[in-house]
PDB file of C-alpha atoms in Angstrom:
ATOM      1  CA  ALA A 932      15.606  26.503 -15.680  1.00 80.00           C
ATOM      2  CA  ASP A 933      15.564  23.274 -13.618  1.00 86.00           C
ATOM      3  CA  PHE A 934      17.409  25.013 -10.780  1.00 88.00           C
ATOM      4  CA  ARG A 935      14.828  27.808 -10.663  1.00 92.00           C
ATOM      5  CA  ILE A 936      11.983  25.252 -10.623  1.00 93.00           C
ATOM      6  CA  GLU A 937      13.603  23.531  -7.630  1.00 94.00           C
ATOM      7  CA  MET A 938      14.151  26.741  -5.645  1.00 95.00           C
ATOM      8  CA  ASP A 939      10.635  27.967  -6.410  1.00 96.00           C
ATOM      9  CA  GLY A 940       9.275  24.555  -5.382  1.00 96.00           C
ATOM     10  CA  ILE A 941      11.060  24.726  -2.036  1.00 96.00           C
ATOM     11  CA  ALA A 942       9.801  28.283  -1.490  1.00 97.00           C
ATOM     12  CA  ALA A 943       6.227  27.199  -2.308  1.00 97.00           C
ATOM     13  CA  ALA A 944       6.480  24.311   0.156  1.00 97.00           C
ATOM     14  CA  LEU A 945       7.686  26.695   2.861  1.00 98.00           C
ATOM     15  CA  ARG A 946       4.634  28.896   2.246  1.00 98.00           C
ATOM     16  CA  ASN A 947       2.136  26.043   2.320  1.00 97.00           C
ATOM     17  CA  PRO A 948      -0.059  26.299   5.451  1.00 97.00           C
ATOM     18  CA  ALA A 949       0.070  22.519   5.899  1.00 97.00           C
ATOM     19  CA  LEU A 950       3.826  22.734   6.487  1.00 97.00           C
ATOM     20  CA  LEU A 951       3.411  25.318   9.232  1.00 97.00           C
ATOM     21  CA  GLY A 952       0.709  23.134  10.782  1.00 97.00           C
ATOM     22  CA  ALA A 953       2.998  20.084  10.731  1.00 97.00           C
ATOM     23  CA  ILE A 954       5.834  22.037  12.336  1.00 97.00           C
ATOM     24  CA  GLN A 955       3.670  23.534  15.062  1.00 96.00           C
ATOM     25  CA  SER A 956       2.043  20.158  15.779  1.00 95.00           C
ATOM     26  CA  GLY A 957       5.424  18.581  16.485  1.00 92.00           C
ATOM     27  CA  PRO A 958       6.777  17.952  19.967  1.00 90.00           C
ATOM     28  CA  ARG A 959       8.909  21.119  19.945  1.00 93.00           C
ATOM     29  CA  GLY A 960       6.766  23.264  17.646  1.00 95.00           C
ATOM     30  CA  GLN A 961       9.815  24.090  15.553  1.00 96.00           C
ATOM     31  CA  ILE A 962      12.392  22.527  13.255  1.00 96.00           C
ATOM     32  CA  ALA A 963      15.974  23.442  12.447  1.00 97.00           C
ATOM     33  CA  VAL A 964      17.020  23.517   8.790  1.00 97.00           C
ATOM     34  CA  THR A 965      19.910  24.438   6.577  1.00 97.00           C
ATOM     35  CA  LEU A 966      20.111  24.338   2.794  1.00 97.00           C
ATOM     36  CA  PHE A 967      23.140  23.659   0.672  1.00 95.00           C
ATOM     37  CA  LEU A 968      23.645  23.190  -3.033  1.00 93.00           C
ATOM     38  CA  TRP A 969      25.887  20.539  -4.479  1.00 91.00           C
ATOM     39  CA  SER A 970      27.173  19.455  -7.839  1.00 87.00           C
ATOM     40  CA  ASN A 971      30.341  17.489  -8.406  1.00 84.00           C
ATOM     41  CA  GLY A 972      32.397  15.816  -5.701  1.00 82.00           C
ATOM     42  CA  GLN A 973      34.263  19.016  -4.788  1.00 85.00           C
ATOM     43  CA  THR A 974      31.402  21.517  -4.908  1.00 87.00           C
ATOM     44  CA  GLN A 975      29.031  22.049  -1.995  1.00 92.00           C
ATOM     45  CA  VAL A 976      27.875  25.520  -0.914  1.00 92.00           C
ATOM     46  CA  VAL A 977      25.743  26.411   2.116  1.00 96.00           C
ATOM     47  CA  GLU A 978      23.127  28.883   0.881  1.00 96.00           C
ATOM     48  CA  LEU A 979      21.035  29.100   4.056  1.00 97.00           C
ATOM     49  CA  PRO A 980      22.842  28.672   7.367  1.00 97.00           C
ATOM     50  CA  TRP A 981      21.126  26.809  10.198  1.00 98.00           C
ATOM     51  CA  ARG A 982      17.919  28.424  11.394  1.00 98.00           C
ATOM     52  CA  LEU A 983      14.809  27.584  13.381  1.00 97.00           C
ATOM     53  CA  LEU A 984      11.423  27.551  11.672  1.00 98.00           C
ATOM     54  CA  ALA A 985       8.520  27.955  14.091  1.00 97.00           C
ATOM     55  CA  SER A 986       6.207  30.643  12.730  1.00 98.00           C
ATOM     56  CA  ALA A 987       4.636  31.845   9.507  1.00 98.00           C
ATOM     57  CA  GLY A 988       7.122  34.719   9.573  1.00 98.00           C
ATOM     58  CA  ASP A 989      10.083  32.340   9.801  1.00 98.00           C
ATOM     59  CA  LEU A 990       8.773  30.335   6.862  1.00 98.00           C
ATOM     60  CA  GLU A 991       8.042  33.419   4.724  1.00 98.00           C
ATOM     61  CA  LEU A 992      11.482  34.921   5.358  1.00 98.00           C
ATOM     62  CA  THR A 993      13.150  31.623   4.464  1.00 98.00           C
ATOM     63  CA  ALA A 994      10.969  31.232   1.345  1.00 98.00           C
ATOM     64  CA  ARG A 995      12.069  34.683   0.163  1.00 98.00           C
ATOM     65  CA  GLN A 996      15.699  33.802   0.775  1.00 98.00           C
ATOM     66  CA  VAL A 997      15.328  30.548  -1.172  1.00 97.00           C
ATOM     67  CA  GLU A 998      13.726  32.434  -4.067  1.00 97.00           C
ATOM     68  CA  ALA A 999      16.721  34.799  -4.129  1.00 97.00           C
ATOM     69  CA  ILE A1000      19.282  31.988  -4.427  1.00 95.00           C
ATOM     70  CA  GLU A1001      21.015  31.982  -7.772  1.00 91.00           C
ATOM     71  CA  ARG A1002      22.888  29.081  -9.259  1.00 87.00           C
ATOM     72  CA  LYS A1003      26.570  29.730  -8.741  1.00 82.00           C
ATOM     73  CA  LEU A1004      27.801  26.179  -9.124  1.00 75.00           C
ATOM     74  CA  PRO A1005      29.373  25.168 -12.400  1.00 73.00           C
ATOM     75  CA  PRO A1006      27.685  22.346 -14.266  1.00 73.00           C
ATOM     76  CA  GLY A1007      29.493  19.105 -13.776  1.00 75.00           C
ATOM     77  CA  GLY A1008      29.218  15.631 -12.418  1.00 83.00           C
ATOM     78  CA  THR A1009      26.917  14.251  -9.770  1.00 89.00           C
ATOM     79  CA  GLY A1010      28.850  14.001  -6.511  1.00 91.00           C
ATOM     80  CA  LEU A1011      26.079  12.375  -4.508  1.00 95.00           C
ATOM     81  CA  ALA A1012      28.379  10.609  -2.021  1.00 96.00           C
ATOM     82  CA  ALA A1013      30.287  13.830  -1.338  1.00 95.00           C
ATOM     83  CA  ALA A1014      26.978  15.676  -0.862  1.00 96.00           C
ATOM     84  CA  MET A1015      25.811  13.118   1.716  1.00 97.00           C
ATOM     85  CA  ASP A1016      29.143  13.369   3.568  1.00 97.00           C
ATOM     86  CA  PHE A1017      28.869  17.171   3.549  1.00 97.00           C
ATOM     87  CA  ALA A1018      25.285  16.999   4.850  1.00 97.00           C
ATOM     88  CA  ALA A1019      26.269  14.643   7.673  1.00 98.00           C
ATOM     89  CA  ASP A1020      29.028  17.054   8.717  1.00 97.00           C
ATOM     90  CA  LEU A1021      26.525  19.936   8.660  1.00 97.00           C
ATOM     91  CA  LEU A1022      24.225  17.963  10.956  1.00 97.00           C
ATOM     92  CA  ASP A1023      27.091  17.268  13.350  1.00 96.00           C
ATOM     93  CA  ALA A1024      27.900  21.003  13.399  1.00 96.00           C
ATOM     94  CA  SER A1025      24.295  22.126  13.978  1.00 97.00           C
ATOM     95  CA  PRO A1026      23.927  24.524  16.897  1.00 97.00           C
ATOM     96  CA  TYR A1027      20.530  22.979  17.726  1.00 96.00           C
ATOM     97  CA  ALA A1028      19.699  19.861  19.717  1.00 92.00           C
ATOM     98  CA  ALA A1029      17.426  17.544  17.749  1.00 92.00           C
ATOM     99  CA  ASP A1030      15.231  14.557  18.482  1.00 90.00           C
ATOM    100  CA  ARG A1031      15.770  13.351  14.921  1.00 92.00           C
ATOM    101  CA  ARG A1032      18.489  14.124  12.377  1.00 96.00           C
ATOM    102  CA  GLU A1033      17.692  13.710   8.699  1.00 96.00           C
ATOM    103  CA  ILE A1034      19.301  14.440   5.383  1.00 97.00           C
ATOM    104  CA  ASP A1035      16.791  15.416   2.716  1.00 94.00           C
ATOM    105  CA  ILE A1036      18.571  14.934  -0.614  1.00 94.00           C
ATOM    106  CA  SER A1037      17.318  15.465  -4.137  1.00 93.00           C
ATOM    107  CA  GLY A1038      19.027  14.790  -7.429  1.00 91.00           C
ATOM    108  CA  ASP A1039      18.567  13.596 -10.971  1.00 91.00           C
ATOM    109  CA  GLY A1040      21.295  11.003 -11.327  1.00 90.00           C
ATOM    110  CA  GLU A1041      23.586   8.447  -9.785  1.00 92.00           C
ATOM    111  CA  ASP A1042      26.978   9.366  -8.347  1.00 91.00           C
ATOM    112  CA  ASN A1043      29.368   9.619 -11.295  1.00 91.00           C
ATOM    113  CA  GLU A1044      32.265  11.242  -9.469  1.00 89.00           C
ATOM    114  CA  GLY A1045      33.845   8.046  -8.163  1.00 87.00           C
ATOM    115  CA  GLY A1046      32.239   8.208  -4.735  1.00 90.00           C
ATOM    116  CA  SER A1047      30.230   5.439  -3.151  1.00 96.00           C
ATOM    117  CA  ALA A1048      26.743   6.635  -2.240  1.00 96.00           C
ATOM    118  CA  GLY A1049      26.166   3.396  -0.320  1.00 97.00           C
ATOM    119  CA  ALA A1050      29.307   3.920   1.791  1.00 98.00           C
ATOM    120  CA  ALA A1051      28.391   7.572   2.463  1.00 97.00           C
ATOM    121  CA  ARG A1052      24.900   6.465   3.489  1.00 98.00           C
ATOM    122  CA  ASP A1053      26.316   3.797   5.809  1.00 98.00           C
ATOM    123  CA  GLU A1054      28.617   6.371   7.468  1.00 98.00           C
ATOM    124  CA  ALA A1055      25.668   8.699   8.031  1.00 98.00           C
ATOM    125  CA  LEU A1056      23.610   5.849   9.490  1.00 98.00           C
ATOM    126  CA  ALA A1057      26.446   5.052  11.884  1.00 98.00           C
ATOM    127  CA  ARG A1058      26.208   8.666  13.079  1.00 97.00           C
ATOM    128  CA  GLY A1059      22.488   8.264  13.824  1.00 96.00           C
ATOM    129  CA  ILE A1060      21.299  10.113  10.713  1.00 97.00           C
ATOM    130  CA  THR A1061      18.395   9.086   8.486  1.00 97.00           C
ATOM    131  CA  ILE A1062      18.544   9.873   4.756  1.00 98.00           C
ATOM    132  CA  ASN A1063      15.417  10.421   2.666  1.00 97.00           C
ATOM    133  CA  GLY A1064      15.551  10.990  -1.072  1.00 96.00           C
ATOM    134  CA  LEU A1065      13.755  12.882  -3.784  1.00 96.00           C
ATOM    135  CA  PRO A1066      15.014  11.543  -7.108  1.00 95.00           C
ATOM    136  CA  VAL A1067      13.898  13.432 -10.198  1.00 94.00           C
ATOM    137  CA  THR A1068      13.478  10.351 -12.335  1.00 93.00           C
ATOM    138  CA  SER A1069      12.413  11.646 -15.754  1.00 88.00           C
ATOM    139  CA  GLY A1070      10.748   8.270 -16.096  1.00 72.00           C
ATOM    140  CA  SER A1071      13.753   6.161 -15.049  1.00 82.00           C
ATOM    141  CA  LYS A1072      12.824   3.335 -12.707  1.00 81.00           C
ATOM    142  CA  LEU A1073      16.563   2.676 -12.394  1.00 94.00           C
ATOM    143  CA  LEU A1074      17.096   5.931 -10.471  1.00 95.00           C
ATOM    144  CA  VAL A1075      14.335   5.002  -8.013  1.00 95.00           C
ATOM    145  CA  LYS A1076      16.036   1.631  -7.474  1.00 95.00           C
ATOM    146  CA  TYR A1077      19.434   3.332  -7.085  1.00 96.00           C
ATOM    147  CA  TYR A1078      18.060   5.690  -4.427  1.00 96.00           C
ATOM    148  CA  ARG A1079      16.434   2.755  -2.611  1.00 96.00           C
ATOM    149  CA  ASP A1080      19.587   0.621  -2.754  1.00 97.00           C
ATOM    150  CA  GLN A1081      22.333   3.225  -2.367  1.00 97.00           C
ATOM    151  CA  VAL A1082      20.970   6.472  -0.913  1.00 97.00           C
ATOM    152  CA  ILE A1083      18.167   6.211   1.627  1.00 98.00           C
ATOM    153  CA  GLY A1084      18.537   4.574   5.000  1.00 97.00           C
ATOM    154  CA  GLY A1085      17.794   4.872   8.671  1.00 96.00           C
ATOM    155  CA  ALA A1086      14.650   4.883  10.754  1.00 90.00           C
ATOM    156  CA  ASP A1087      11.575   5.075   8.494  1.00 93.00           C
ATOM    157  CA  ALA A1088      13.655   6.206   5.493  1.00 97.00           C
ATOM    158  CA  PHE A1089      11.721   6.768   2.280  1.00 97.00           C
ATOM    159  CA  ILE A1090      11.877   8.235  -1.197  1.00 96.00           C
ATOM    160  CA  GLU A1091       9.397  10.622  -2.749  1.00 96.00           C
ATOM    161  CA  PRO A1092      10.180  10.561  -6.476  1.00 94.00           C
ATOM    162  CA  ALA A1093       9.350  13.387  -8.853  1.00 94.00           C
ATOM    163  CA  GLU A1094       8.542  11.983 -12.277  1.00 92.00           C
ATOM    164  CA  THR A1095       9.967  15.105 -13.948  1.00 90.00           C
ATOM    165  CA  ILE A1096      11.365  18.416 -12.751  1.00 89.00           C
ATOM    166  CA  MET A1097       7.866  19.832 -13.260  1.00 92.00           C
ATOM    167  CA  HIS A1098       6.664  17.502 -10.479  1.00 92.00           C
ATOM    168  CA  PHE A1099       9.370  18.673  -8.031  1.00 93.00           C
ATOM    169  CA  ARG A1100       7.122  21.267  -6.365  1.00 93.00           C
ATOM    170  CA  ASP A1101       4.487  18.694  -5.360  1.00 95.00           C
ATOM    171  CA  SER A1102       7.067  16.065  -4.401  1.00 95.00           C
ATOM    172  CA  ILE A1103       9.090  18.355  -2.118  1.00 95.00           C
ATOM    173  CA  LEU A1104       5.962  19.383  -0.212  1.00 96.00           C
ATOM    174  CA  LYS A1105       4.848  15.748   0.208  1.00 96.00           C
ATOM    175  CA  LYS A1106       8.339  14.805   1.333  1.00 95.00           C
ATOM    176  CA  LEU A1107       8.645  17.596   3.893  1.00 96.00           C
ATOM    177  CA  LEU A1108       5.191  16.908   5.317  1.00 96.00           C
ATOM    178  CA  ARG A1109       5.989  13.221   5.641  1.00 94.00           C
ATOM    179  CA  GLU A1110       9.305  13.925   7.381  1.00 93.00           C
ATOM    180  CA  ILE A1111       7.990  16.557   9.762  1.00 93.00           C
ATOM    181  CA  SER A1112       4.724  14.808  10.618  1.00 89.00           C
ATOM    182  CA  ARG A1113       6.330  11.540  11.674  1.00 75.00           C
ATOM    183  CA  PRO A1114       6.277  10.796  15.367  1.00 62.00           C
ATOM    184  CA  VAL A1115       9.640  10.964  17.075  1.00 54.00           C
ATOM    185  CA  SER A1116      10.737   7.527  18.208  1.00 48.00           C
TER     186      SER A1116
END
């Protein structure tokens, strides 16, 4: 049920007119995105390959594709460090030139797979990547602190916590608007 709430929240954000406005107001009038799912340290799956989003049609098509994603990953640990490494490699392999490269990561726990989220973050920063986080805290101030200390980093990095999974929809929209609307330095 949580997975479906997340996918539906992403789809709703993609359909929000404010997101299209933020994209079209940017210096290029478009953004490049990819979406992958992750679980334990060995499980990361690209669900949406790289694509450009520049029009309402692009956003609607992508929203429909996100809504159609089904959870295929087995339940397991939280391989946050491995997910950040995977995301950094995806950014390096992007077919699009970018003024800014950011990892947008959400999760509901600390890395418990033996990886070091802080080390993965530092490697991404060394590659010129910013990491922003959306922790689903379920009331835990410790997860917010963990994301601040171990996950986010880079130019203007921030977290946009969701108090519960039911708040994910609002938090993902706020997060995307904040990322896309920032001036390019």
